[in-house]
Amino acid sequence: MKIAVCIPTRARPELLGSCLESLARLSVPDGCAVQVIVVENDVSAQCREIVSGASELWSRFGEITYHHQPRLGIAIARNTCVRLSIDSGADFIAFIDDDETPEPDWLLKHISAQEFSHVHLRGGPVRLARPDRTRGLLDRMMQASLLNRYEAVERKARKVSTRSDSGATTIVTNNWFCSASVFAEHGVWFNEALGMAGGEDTEFYKDCKRRGLRTGWVEDAVVWDHLPVERLSPLYQFRRARDQSNSHFHLKRRLGELSRPATLISVVVKGISLVVFSPLVLIAPTHFLLRFLRTSGWIVGRVQGVLGKRSAHYASVTGS
């Protein structure tokens, strides 16, 4: 069995270096070969030396592929990773973000689950790592709020998902393990028309479900998310929620699952809920600040979608 571990990256050499260091500590069962593929999606190549200098990773696996993809777009970068994986003969393709680090048994858990129940696509939990630095009380407050959110997402996934059925849990590419046959045989690919909007992994998951492909969840295949300190700002969290809402609106419209009147009704309902719990932000900001920001962003993103505007969330980069 050959597994390609793929990392799209853009303008974040320090985070990429930490990610590559963590991959060198991965455990792999006998009979499995691992290839690490890094696709730098940027106008100019900046990270080639980071990859070539990852000596522990080279000595651990001996097969690392670096590819510069100057055509910008997160879906373009992902599809480039997939094509390189398939060309190298990979049976399975795993994705991890460049600001994440996996537990040493991350691949072991996914492989073990695949042997237990054969599915086409699997996901696993993403946990929030403590940032190396914060800029004050507001950062710490946002960190606590985000930690609550990450934990709530994981608790829900544990309740509704199993190794052989992901249930209501959407599998996204920050912890993702997929059979190469999904691309080569079933023809599911990331939608490059999305450009800088994001949401390509959600659309990919929905495409898999529509085709009747099996999906699962591995509750102990854990990766850690190392958020750049810039993402602890309330403005960033508002923008992220806004852009996610916008991308989700356009996805549901493409699938015929949403109408403008229904959207406007949901905006009104969300707006009422926002007014109701707004005072709670002052009383318990750790619990309600992030919810307030995300609800506000959701409303704005939906309104932008109704007006025809599209997100460009990945046009800018946070972290280094």
PDB file of C-alpha atoms in Angstrom:
ATOM      1  CA  MET A   1       0.000   0.000   0.000  1.00  0.00           C
ATOM      2  CA  LYS A   2       1.317   3.445  -0.940  1.00  0.00           C
ATOM      3  CA  ILE A   3       0.067   6.611   0.749  1.00  0.00           C
ATOM      4  CA  ALA A   4       0.694  10.167  -0.430  1.00  0.00           C
ATOM      5  CA  VAL A   5       0.572  12.772   2.339  1.00  0.00           C
ATOM      6  CA  CYS A   6      -0.182  16.094   0.642  1.00  0.00           C
ATOM      7  CA  ILE A   7       0.386  19.636   1.906  1.00  0.00           C
ATOM      8  CA  PRO A   8      -0.675  22.628  -0.204  1.00  0.00           C
ATOM      9  CA  THR A   9       1.123  25.741   1.037  1.00  0.00           C
ATOM     10  CA  ARG A  10       1.412  29.424   0.275  1.00  0.00           C
ATOM     11  CA  ALA A  11       3.716  32.044   1.822  1.00  0.00           C
ATOM     12  CA  ARG A  12       4.014  30.295   5.194  1.00  0.00           C
ATOM     13  CA  PRO A  13       7.524  28.801   5.313  1.00  0.00           C
ATOM     14  CA  GLU A  14       7.811  28.673   9.113  1.00  0.00           C
ATOM     15  CA  LEU A  15       4.509  26.863   9.563  1.00  0.00           C
ATOM     16  CA  LEU A  16       5.340  24.512   6.690  1.00  0.00           C
ATOM     17  CA  GLY A  17       8.692  23.684   8.307  1.00  0.00           C
ATOM     18  CA  SER A  18       6.973  22.744  11.575  1.00  0.00           C
ATOM     19  CA  CYS A  19       4.457  20.611   9.702  1.00  0.00           C
ATOM     20  CA  LEU A  20       7.230  18.737   7.867  1.00  0.00           C
ATOM     21  CA  GLU A  21       9.101  18.153  11.139  1.00  0.00           C
ATOM     22  CA  SER A  22       5.990  16.577  12.634  1.00  0.00           C
ATOM     23  CA  LEU A  23       5.520  14.275   9.635  1.00  0.00           C
ATOM     24  CA  ALA A  24       8.987  12.845  10.261  1.00  0.00           C
ATOM     25  CA  ARG A  25       7.621  11.392  13.519  1.00  0.00           C
ATOM     26  CA  LEU A  26       4.777   9.480  11.865  1.00  0.00           C
ATOM     27  CA  SER A  27       4.494   5.764  12.507  1.00  0.00           C
ATOM     28  CA  VAL A  28       3.732   3.605   9.499  1.00  0.00           C
ATOM     29  CA  PRO A  29       2.829  -0.115   9.548  1.00  0.00           C
ATOM     30  CA  ASP A  30       4.875  -2.720   7.714  1.00  0.00           C
ATOM     31  CA  GLY A  31       3.968  -3.005   4.073  1.00  0.00           C
ATOM     32  CA  CYS A  32       3.106   0.689   3.688  1.00  0.00           C
ATOM     33  CA  ALA A  33       5.155   3.243   1.793  1.00  0.00           C
ATOM     34  CA  VAL A  34       4.708   6.978   2.368  1.00  0.00           C
ATOM     35  CA  GLN A  35       5.410   9.784  -0.060  1.00  0.00           C
ATOM     36  CA  VAL A  36       5.180  13.399   1.086  1.00  0.00           C
ATOM     37  CA  ILE A  37       4.017  15.884  -1.557  1.00  0.00           C
ATOM     38  CA  VAL A  38       4.279  19.645  -1.071  1.00  0.00           C
ATOM     39  CA  VAL A  39       2.617  21.920  -3.614  1.00  0.00           C
ATOM     40  CA  GLU A  40       3.484  25.576  -3.252  1.00  0.00           C
ATOM     41  CA  ASN A  41       0.625  27.615  -4.679  1.00  0.00           C
ATOM     42  CA  ASP A  42       2.157  31.027  -5.166  1.00  0.00           C
ATOM     43  CA  VAL A  43       3.334  33.304  -7.946  1.00  0.00           C
ATOM     44  CA  SER A  44       6.967  32.793  -6.927  1.00  0.00           C
ATOM     45  CA  ALA A  45       8.590  29.753  -5.331  1.00  0.00           C
ATOM     46  CA  GLN A  46       9.665  30.478  -1.753  1.00  0.00           C
ATOM     47  CA  CYS A  47       9.509  27.138   0.033  1.00  0.00           C
ATOM     48  CA  ARG A  48      11.647  24.832  -2.088  1.00  0.00           C
ATOM     49  CA  GLU A  49      14.573  25.126   0.341  1.00  0.00           C
ATOM     50  CA  ILE A  50      12.280  24.413   3.304  1.00  0.00           C
ATOM     51  CA  VAL A  51      11.365  21.097   1.714  1.00  0.00           C
ATOM     52  CA  SER A  52      14.883  20.189   0.610  1.00  0.00           C
ATOM     53  CA  GLY A  53      16.159  21.064   4.095  1.00  0.00           C
ATOM     54  CA  ALA A  54      13.727  18.774   5.932  1.00  0.00           C
ATOM     55  CA  SER A  55      16.516  16.283   6.619  1.00  0.00           C
ATOM     56  CA  GLU A  56      14.639  14.193   9.214  1.00  0.00           C
ATOM     57  CA  LEU A  57      11.737  13.739   6.831  1.00  0.00           C
ATOM     58  CA  TRP A  58      14.049  12.748   3.968  1.00  0.00           C
ATOM     59  CA  SER A  59      15.810  10.187   6.135  1.00  0.00           C
ATOM     60  CA  ARG A  60      12.466   8.882   7.450  1.00  0.00           C
ATOM     61  CA  PHE A  61      10.665   8.351   4.125  1.00  0.00           C
ATOM     62  CA  GLY A  62      13.182   9.119   1.393  1.00  0.00           C
ATOM     63  CA  GLU A  63      10.530  10.261  -1.051  1.00  0.00           C
ATOM     64  CA  ILE A  64       9.463  13.908  -0.930  1.00  0.00           C
ATOM     65  CA  THR A  65       8.036  15.719  -3.927  1.00  0.00           C
ATOM     66  CA  TYR A  66       8.059  19.499  -4.190  1.00  0.00           C
ATOM     67  CA  HIS A  67       6.043  21.172  -6.944  1.00  0.00           C
ATOM     68  CA  HIS A  68       5.550  24.867  -7.652  1.00  0.00           C
ATOM     69  CA  GLN A  69       2.051  25.665  -8.941  1.00  0.00           C
ATOM     70  CA  PRO A  70       1.911  29.387  -9.866  1.00  0.00           C
ATOM     71  CA  ARG A  71      -1.755  29.295 -10.942  1.00  0.00           C
ATOM     72  CA  LEU A  72      -3.472  30.502  -7.793  1.00  0.00           C
ATOM     73  CA  GLY A  73      -6.459  28.729  -6.253  1.00  0.00           C
ATOM     74  CA  ILE A  74      -6.758  26.316  -3.352  1.00  0.00           C
ATOM     75  CA  ALA A  75      -8.677  23.762  -5.459  1.00  0.00           C
ATOM     76  CA  ILE A  76      -5.999  24.025  -8.144  1.00  0.00           C
ATOM     77  CA  ALA A  77      -3.323  23.296  -5.552  1.00  0.00           C
ATOM     78  CA  ARG A  78      -5.267  20.299  -4.223  1.00  0.00           C
ATOM     79  CA  ASN A  79      -5.855  18.831  -7.675  1.00  0.00           C
ATOM     80  CA  THR A  80      -2.150  19.260  -8.429  1.00  0.00           C
ATOM     81  CA  CYS A  81      -1.372  17.265  -5.282  1.00  0.00           C
ATOM     82  CA  VAL A  82      -3.779  14.558  -6.363  1.00  0.00           C
ATOM     83  CA  ARG A  83      -2.359  14.274  -9.880  1.00  0.00           C
ATOM     84  CA  LEU A  84       1.178  13.971  -8.514  1.00  0.00           C
ATOM     85  CA  SER A  85      -0.064  11.318  -6.071  1.00  0.00           C
ATOM     86  CA  ILE A  86      -1.773   9.262  -8.745  1.00  0.00           C
ATOM     87  CA  ASP A  87       1.216   9.569 -11.081  1.00  0.00           C
ATOM     88  CA  SER A  88       3.415   8.170  -8.308  1.00  0.00           C
ATOM     89  CA  GLY A  89       1.142   5.162  -7.868  1.00  0.00           C
ATOM     90  CA  ALA A  90      -0.495   6.122  -4.563  1.00  0.00           C
ATOM     91  CA  ASP A  91      -3.377   3.949  -3.374  1.00  0.00           C
ATOM     92  CA  PHE A  92      -4.532   6.502  -0.808  1.00  0.00           C
ATOM     93  CA  ILE A  93      -4.180  10.263  -0.550  1.00  0.00           C
ATOM     94  CA  ALA A  94      -4.096  12.169   2.742  1.00  0.00           C
ATOM     95  CA  PHE A  95      -4.355  15.928   3.152  1.00  0.00           C
ATOM     96  CA  ILE A  96      -3.154  18.036   6.053  1.00  0.00           C
ATOM     97  CA  ASP A  97      -2.869  21.828   6.242  1.00  0.00           C
ATOM     98  CA  ASP A  98       0.509  23.539   6.422  1.00  0.00           C
ATOM     99  CA  ASP A  99      -0.358  25.029   9.833  1.00  0.00           C
ATOM    100  CA  GLU A 100      -1.142  21.628  11.366  1.00  0.00           C
ATOM    101  CA  THR A 101       0.815  18.820  12.986  1.00  0.00           C
ATOM    102  CA  PRO A 102      -0.485  15.245  13.278  1.00  0.00           C
ATOM    103  CA  GLU A 103      -0.201  12.897  16.207  1.00  0.00           C
ATOM    104  CA  PRO A 104       2.518  10.278  15.483  1.00  0.00           C
ATOM    105  CA  ASP A 105      -0.153   7.574  15.098  1.00  0.00           C
ATOM    106  CA  TRP A 106      -2.329   9.670  12.747  1.00  0.00           C
ATOM    107  CA  LEU A 107      -1.701   7.538   9.662  1.00  0.00           C
ATOM    108  CA  LEU A 108      -1.766   4.329  11.686  1.00  0.00           C
ATOM    109  CA  LYS A 109      -5.272   5.149  12.870  1.00  0.00           C
ATOM    110  CA  HIS A 110      -6.531   5.914   9.374  1.00  0.00           C
ATOM    111  CA  ILE A 111      -4.943   2.785   7.915  1.00  0.00           C
ATOM    112  CA  SER A 112      -6.284   0.612  10.720  1.00  0.00           C
ATOM    113  CA  ALA A 113      -9.768   2.016  10.204  1.00  0.00           C
ATOM    114  CA  GLN A 114      -9.533   1.334   6.475  1.00  0.00           C
ATOM    115  CA  GLU A 115      -8.658  -2.291   7.152  1.00  0.00           C
ATOM    116  CA  PHE A 116     -11.600  -2.498   9.572  1.00  0.00           C
ATOM    117  CA  SER A 117     -14.170  -1.013   7.174  1.00  0.00           C
ATOM    118  CA  HIS A 118     -13.475  -0.134   3.575  1.00  0.00           C
ATOM    119  CA  VAL A 119     -14.736   3.343   2.728  1.00  0.00           C
ATOM    120  CA  HIS A 120     -13.757   5.836   0.057  1.00  0.00           C
ATOM    121  CA  LEU A 121     -13.173   8.904   2.232  1.00  0.00           C
ATOM    122  CA  ARG A 122     -12.389   9.390   5.918  1.00  0.00           C
ATOM    123  CA  GLY A 123     -11.946  12.312   8.252  1.00  0.00           C
ATOM    124  CA  GLY A 124     -10.778  12.821  11.811  1.00  0.00           C
ATOM    125  CA  PRO A 125     -10.735  15.418  14.590  1.00  0.00           C
ATOM    126  CA  VAL A 126      -8.788  18.654  14.490  1.00  0.00           C
ATOM    127  CA  ARG A 127      -7.818  20.065  17.877  1.00  0.00           C
ATOM    128  CA  LEU A 128      -6.673  23.568  18.666  1.00  0.00           C
ATOM    129  CA  ALA A 129      -3.049  23.917  19.760  1.00  0.00           C
ATOM    130  CA  ARG A 130      -2.070  26.763  22.060  1.00  0.00           C
ATOM    131  CA  PRO A 131      -0.449  29.610  20.118  1.00  0.00           C
ATOM    132  CA  ASP A 132       3.206  30.369  20.738  1.00  0.00           C
ATOM    133  CA  ARG A 133       2.284  33.914  21.614  1.00  0.00           C
ATOM    134  CA  THR A 134      -0.755  36.108  22.212  1.00  0.00           C
ATOM    135  CA  ARG A 135      -1.178  39.841  22.136  1.00  0.00           C
ATOM    136  CA  GLY A 136      -3.222  40.361  25.291  1.00  0.00           C
ATOM    137  CA  LEU A 137      -6.538  39.676  26.985  1.00  0.00           C
ATOM    138  CA  LEU A 138      -8.630  39.728  23.814  1.00  0.00           C
ATOM    139  CA  ASP A 139      -6.390  37.122  22.155  1.00  0.00           C
ATOM    140  CA  ARG A 140      -6.692  34.852  25.172  1.00  0.00           C
ATOM    141  CA  MET A 141     -10.449  35.338  25.194  1.00  0.00           C
ATOM    142  CA  MET A 142     -10.704  34.428  21.528  1.00  0.00           C
ATOM    143  CA  GLN A 143      -8.467  31.421  22.064  1.00  0.00           C
ATOM    144  CA  ALA A 144     -10.758  30.147  24.817  1.00  0.00           C
ATOM    145  CA  SER A 145     -13.819  30.728  22.608  1.00  0.00           C
ATOM    146  CA  LEU A 146     -12.220  28.893  19.696  1.00  0.00           C
ATOM    147  CA  LEU A 147     -11.200  26.029  21.961  1.00  0.00           C
ATOM    148  CA  ASN A 148     -14.833  25.662  23.022  1.00  0.00           C
ATOM    149  CA  ARG A 149     -15.894  25.587  19.387  1.00  0.00           C
ATOM    150  CA  TYR A 150     -13.294  22.994  18.367  1.00  0.00           C
ATOM    151  CA  GLU A 151     -14.303  20.773  21.275  1.00  0.00           C
ATOM    152  CA  ALA A 152     -18.000  21.111  20.444  1.00  0.00           C
ATOM    153  CA  VAL A 153     -17.359  20.131  16.816  1.00  0.00           C
ATOM    154  CA  GLU A 154     -15.408  17.057  17.915  1.00  0.00           C
ATOM    155  CA  ARG A 155     -18.065  16.036  20.462  1.00  0.00           C
ATOM    156  CA  LYS A 156     -20.763  16.224  17.796  1.00  0.00           C
ATOM    157  CA  ALA A 157     -18.694  14.153  15.361  1.00  0.00           C
ATOM    158  CA  ARG A 158     -18.166  11.476  18.014  1.00  0.00           C
ATOM    159  CA  LYS A 159     -21.922  11.239  18.544  1.00  0.00           C
ATOM    160  CA  VAL A 160     -23.044  11.018  14.929  1.00  0.00           C
ATOM    161  CA  SER A 161     -20.122   9.346  13.122  1.00  0.00           C
ATOM    162  CA  THR A 162     -18.450   5.942  12.982  1.00  0.00           C
ATOM    163  CA  ARG A 163     -15.554   4.398  11.092  1.00  0.00           C
ATOM    164  CA  SER A 164     -17.947   3.191   8.415  1.00  0.00           C
ATOM    165  CA  ASP A 165     -20.363   6.142   8.328  1.00  0.00           C
ATOM    166  CA  SER A 166     -19.496   9.813   8.741  1.00  0.00           C
ATOM    167  CA  GLY A 167     -23.136  10.605   9.411  1.00  0.00           C
ATOM    168  CA  ALA A 168     -23.787  14.356   9.499  1.00  0.00           C
ATOM    169  CA  THR A 169     -20.079  15.194   9.793  1.00  0.00           C
ATOM    170  CA  THR A 170     -18.663  16.927   6.720  1.00  0.00           C
ATOM    171  CA  ILE A 171     -15.149  15.678   5.947  1.00  0.00           C
ATOM    172  CA  VAL A 172     -12.831  18.562   5.110  1.00  0.00           C
ATOM    173  CA  THR A 173      -9.216  18.589   4.044  1.00  0.00           C
ATOM    174  CA  ASN A 174      -7.518  19.550   7.315  1.00  0.00           C
ATOM    175  CA  ASN A 175      -7.696  15.857   8.289  1.00  0.00           C
ATOM    176  CA  TRP A 176      -8.537  13.815   5.211  1.00  0.00           C
ATOM    177  CA  PHE A 177      -7.785  10.282   3.995  1.00  0.00           C
ATOM    178  CA  CYS A 178      -9.135   9.242   0.604  1.00  0.00           C
ATOM    179  CA  SER A 179      -8.865   6.353  -1.834  1.00  0.00           C
ATOM    180  CA  ALA A 180      -7.216   7.349  -5.103  1.00  0.00           C
ATOM    181  CA  SER A 181     -10.060   5.515  -6.842  1.00  0.00           C
ATOM    182  CA  VAL A 182     -12.398   8.400  -5.980  1.00  0.00           C
ATOM    183  CA  PHE A 183     -10.498  10.469  -8.551  1.00  0.00           C
ATOM    184  CA  ALA A 184      -9.243   7.854 -10.990  1.00  0.00           C
ATOM    185  CA  GLU A 185     -12.418   5.748 -11.209  1.00  0.00           C
ATOM    186  CA  HIS A 186     -15.304   7.867  -9.944  1.00  0.00           C
ATOM    187  CA  GLY A 187     -14.130  11.177 -11.420  1.00  0.00           C
ATOM    188  CA  VAL A 188     -14.636  13.361  -8.350  1.00  0.00           C
ATOM    189  CA  TRP A 189     -12.239  16.321  -8.250  1.00  0.00           C
ATOM    190  CA  PHE A 190     -11.977  19.638  -6.445  1.00  0.00           C
ATOM    191  CA  ASN A 191     -13.853  22.417  -8.235  1.00  0.00           C
ATOM    192  CA  GLU A 192     -11.230  24.807  -9.621  1.00  0.00           C
ATOM    193  CA  ALA A 193     -13.892  27.314 -10.672  1.00  0.00           C
ATOM    194  CA  LEU A 194     -14.170  28.355  -7.016  1.00  0.00           C
ATOM    195  CA  GLY A 195     -10.909  30.286  -7.328  1.00  0.00           C
ATOM    196  CA  MET A 196     -10.029  31.940  -4.019  1.00  0.00           C
ATOM    197  CA  ALA A 197     -13.445  31.419  -2.442  1.00  0.00           C
ATOM    198  CA  GLY A 198     -12.771  28.175  -0.555  1.00  0.00           C
ATOM    199  CA  GLY A 199     -15.404  25.529   0.150  1.00  0.00           C
ATOM    200  CA  GLU A 200     -13.896  23.138  -2.383  1.00  0.00           C
ATOM    201  CA  ASP A 201     -13.581  20.356   0.189  1.00  0.00           C
ATOM    202  CA  THR A 202     -17.217  20.672   1.285  1.00  0.00           C
ATOM    203  CA  GLU A 203     -18.321  20.459  -2.340  1.00  0.00           C
ATOM    204  CA  PHE A 204     -16.035  17.451  -2.857  1.00  0.00           C
ATOM    205  CA  TYR A 205     -17.633  15.688   0.123  1.00  0.00           C
ATOM    206  CA  LYS A 206     -21.141  16.397  -1.180  1.00  0.00           C
ATOM    207  CA  ASP A 207     -20.155  15.075  -4.625  1.00  0.00           C
ATOM    208  CA  CYS A 208     -18.959  11.855  -2.992  1.00  0.00           C
ATOM    209  CA  LYS A 209     -22.225  11.453  -1.081  1.00  0.00           C
ATOM    210  CA  ARG A 210     -24.337  12.111  -4.186  1.00  0.00           C
ATOM    211  CA  ARG A 211     -22.467   9.341  -6.019  1.00  0.00           C
ATOM    212  CA  GLY A 212     -23.107   6.917  -3.180  1.00  0.00           C
ATOM    213  CA  LEU A 213     -19.465   6.694  -2.106  1.00  0.00           C
ATOM    214  CA  ARG A 214     -18.869   5.524   1.452  1.00  0.00           C
ATOM    215  CA  THR A 215     -17.471   7.929   4.032  1.00  0.00           C
ATOM    216  CA  GLY A 216     -16.255   7.365   7.590  1.00  0.00           C
ATOM    217  CA  TRP A 217     -14.798   9.043  10.655  1.00  0.00           C
ATOM    218  CA  VAL A 218     -11.803   8.023  12.769  1.00  0.00           C
ATOM    219  CA  GLU A 219     -12.248   9.586  16.195  1.00  0.00           C
ATOM    220  CA  ASP A 220      -8.669   8.988  17.341  1.00  0.00           C
ATOM    221  CA  ALA A 221      -6.802  10.056  14.158  1.00  0.00           C
ATOM    222  CA  VAL A 222      -5.907  13.476  15.545  1.00  0.00           C
ATOM    223  CA  VAL A 223      -4.200  16.518  14.058  1.00  0.00           C
ATOM    224  CA  TRP A 224      -3.438  19.803  15.835  1.00  0.00           C
ATOM    225  CA  ASP A 225      -4.239  23.203  14.377  1.00  0.00           C
ATOM    226  CA  HIS A 226      -1.613  25.883  15.103  1.00  0.00           C
ATOM    227  CA  LEU A 227      -3.535  29.072  14.427  1.00  0.00           C
ATOM    228  CA  PRO A 228      -1.457  32.090  13.446  1.00  0.00           C
ATOM    229  CA  VAL A 229      -1.954  34.782  16.062  1.00  0.00           C
ATOM    230  CA  GLU A 230      -3.600  37.000  13.432  1.00  0.00           C
ATOM    231  CA  ARG A 231      -6.530  34.587  13.362  1.00  0.00           C
ATOM    232  CA  LEU A 232      -7.327  35.335  16.988  1.00  0.00           C
ATOM    233  CA  SER A 233      -8.597  38.779  16.051  1.00  0.00           C
ATOM    234  CA  PRO A 234     -12.380  39.341  16.136  1.00  0.00           C
ATOM    235  CA  LEU A 235     -12.218  40.883  12.662  1.00  0.00           C
ATOM    236  CA  TYR A 236     -10.602  37.777  11.190  1.00  0.00           C
ATOM    237  CA  GLN A 237     -13.181  35.481  12.819  1.00  0.00           C
ATOM    238  CA  PHE A 238     -16.004  37.662  11.471  1.00  0.00           C
ATOM    239  CA  ARG A 239     -14.506  37.601   7.965  1.00  0.00           C
ATOM    240  CA  ARG A 240     -13.952  33.851   8.080  1.00  0.00           C
ATOM    241  CA  ALA A 241     -17.567  33.207   9.064  1.00  0.00           C
ATOM    242  CA  ARG A 242     -18.758  35.670   6.407  1.00  0.00           C
ATOM    243  CA  ASP A 243     -16.741  34.002   3.662  1.00  0.00           C
ATOM    244  CA  GLN A 244     -17.728  30.485   4.735  1.00  0.00           C
ATOM    245  CA  SER A 245     -21.385  31.525   4.719  1.00  0.00           C
ATOM    246  CA  ASN A 246     -21.014  33.083   1.284  1.00  0.00           C
ATOM    247  CA  SER A 247     -19.309  29.989  -0.178  1.00  0.00           C
ATOM    248  CA  HIS A 248     -21.912  27.707   1.395  1.00  0.00           C
ATOM    249  CA  PHE A 249     -24.728  29.826  -0.066  1.00  0.00           C
ATOM    250  CA  HIS A 250     -23.355  29.559  -3.594  1.00  0.00           C
ATOM    251  CA  LEU A 251     -22.766  25.817  -3.183  1.00  0.00           C
ATOM    252  CA  LYS A 252     -26.352  25.217  -2.092  1.00  0.00           C
ATOM    253  CA  ARG A 253     -27.610  27.373  -4.954  1.00  0.00           C
ATOM    254  CA  ARG A 254     -25.598  25.321  -7.472  1.00  0.00           C
ATOM    255  CA  LEU A 255     -27.086  22.154  -6.023  1.00  0.00           C
ATOM    256  CA  GLY A 256     -30.611  23.584  -6.140  1.00  0.00           C
ATOM    257  CA  GLU A 257     -30.962  23.293  -2.364  1.00  0.00           C
ATOM    258  CA  LEU A 258     -31.596  26.963  -1.577  1.00  0.00           C
ATOM    259  CA  SER A 259     -33.763  29.840  -2.770  1.00  0.00           C
ATOM    260  CA  ARG A 260     -33.340  33.552  -2.179  1.00  0.00           C
ATOM    261  CA  PRO A 261     -36.646  33.857  -0.225  1.00  0.00           C
ATOM    262  CA  ALA A 262     -35.642  30.985   2.079  1.00  0.00           C
ATOM    263  CA  THR A 263     -32.266  32.630   2.566  1.00  0.00           C
ATOM    264  CA  LEU A 264     -33.808  35.961   3.510  1.00  0.00           C
ATOM    265  CA  ILE A 265     -36.083  34.246   6.043  1.00  0.00           C
ATOM    266  CA  SER A 266     -33.098  32.502   7.634  1.00  0.00           C
ATOM    267  CA  VAL A 267     -31.239  35.838   7.746  1.00  0.00           C
ATOM    268  CA  VAL A 268     -34.135  37.411   9.651  1.00  0.00           C
ATOM    269  CA  VAL A 269     -34.221  34.493  12.101  1.00  0.00           C
ATOM    270  CA  LYS A 270     -30.476  34.698  12.646  1.00  0.00           C
ATOM    271  CA  GLY A 271     -30.751  38.445  13.101  1.00  0.00           C
ATOM    272  CA  ILE A 272     -33.335  38.018  15.834  1.00  0.00           C
ATOM    273  CA  SER A 273     -31.147  35.463  17.621  1.00  0.00           C
ATOM    274  CA  LEU A 274     -28.228  37.865  17.343  1.00  0.00           C
ATOM    275  CA  VAL A 275     -30.187  40.597  19.097  1.00  0.00           C
ATOM    276  CA  VAL A 276     -31.318  38.188  21.813  1.00  0.00           C
ATOM    277  CA  PHE A 277     -27.908  36.923  22.862  1.00  0.00           C
ATOM    278  CA  SER A 278     -25.884  40.087  22.130  1.00  0.00           C
ATOM    279  CA  PRO A 279     -26.041  41.257  25.787  1.00  0.00           C
ATOM    280  CA  LEU A 280     -24.561  37.924  26.835  1.00  0.00           C
ATOM    281  CA  VAL A 281     -21.306  38.882  25.124  1.00  0.00           C
ATOM    282  CA  LEU A 282     -20.696  41.392  27.903  1.00  0.00           C
ATOM    283  CA  ILE A 283     -21.659  38.923  30.625  1.00  0.00           C
ATOM    284  CA  ALA A 284     -19.738  35.860  29.380  1.00  0.00           C
ATOM    285  CA  PRO A 285     -17.509  36.892  26.464  1.00  0.00           C
ATOM    286  CA  THR A 286     -15.553  33.636  26.425  1.00  0.00           C
ATOM    287  CA  HIS A 287     -18.718  31.726  25.588  1.00  0.00           C
ATOM    288  CA  PHE A 288     -20.576  34.230  23.433  1.00  0.00           C
ATOM    289  CA  LEU A 289     -18.091  36.513  21.656  1.00  0.00           C
ATOM    290  CA  LEU A 290     -17.176  34.005  18.969  1.00  0.00           C
ATOM    291  CA  ARG A 291     -20.818  33.032  18.521  1.00  0.00           C
ATOM    292  CA  PHE A 292     -21.726  36.694  18.077  1.00  0.00           C
ATOM    293  CA  LEU A 293     -18.965  37.210  15.504  1.00  0.00           C
ATOM    294  CA  ARG A 294     -19.792  34.050  13.571  1.00  0.00           C
ATOM    295  CA  THR A 295     -23.522  34.767  13.513  1.00  0.00           C
ATOM    296  CA  SER A 296     -22.866  38.328  12.327  1.00  0.00           C
ATOM    297  CA  GLY A 297     -20.514  36.990   9.645  1.00  0.00           C
ATOM    298  CA  TRP A 298     -23.048  34.346   8.602  1.00  0.00           C
ATOM    299  CA  ILE A 299     -25.710  37.008   8.072  1.00  0.00           C
ATOM    300  CA  VAL A 300     -23.430  39.281   6.032  1.00  0.00           C
ATOM    301  CA  GLY A 301     -22.144  36.353   3.945  1.00  0.00           C
ATOM    302  CA  ARG A 302     -25.681  35.241   3.102  1.00  0.00           C
ATOM    303  CA  VAL A 303     -26.744  38.767   2.158  1.00  0.00           C
ATOM    304  CA  GLN A 304     -23.654  39.120  -0.037  1.00  0.00           C
ATOM    305  CA  GLY A 305     -24.546  35.823  -1.683  1.00  0.00           C
ATOM    306  CA  VAL A 306     -28.087  36.972  -2.446  1.00  0.00           C
ATOM    307  CA  LEU A 307     -26.616  40.111  -4.002  1.00  0.00           C
ATOM    308  CA  GLY A 308     -24.315  38.007  -6.187  1.00  0.00           C
ATOM    309  CA  LYS A 309     -21.032  38.718  -4.437  1.00  0.00           C
ATOM    310  CA  ARG A 310     -18.511  35.884  -4.054  1.00  0.00           C
ATOM    311  CA  SER A 311     -15.906  35.292  -1.387  1.00  0.00           C
ATOM    312  CA  ALA A 312     -12.188  35.699  -1.984  1.00  0.00           C
ATOM    313  CA  HIS A 313     -11.137  34.358   1.412  1.00  0.00           C
ATOM    314  CA  TYR A 314      -7.870  32.811   0.227  1.00  0.00           C
ATOM    315  CA  ALA A 315      -6.662  35.888  -1.642  1.00  0.00           C
ATOM    316  CA  SER A 316      -4.753  36.916   1.493  1.00  0.00           C
ATOM    317  CA  VAL A 317      -2.560  34.818   3.772  1.00  0.00           C
ATOM    318  CA  THR A 318      -2.252  34.883   7.559  1.00  0.00           C
ATOM    319  CA  GLY A 319       0.764  33.478   9.364  1.00  0.00           C
ATOM    320  CA  SER A 320       4.318  33.056   8.164  1.00  0.00           C
TER     321      SER A 320
END
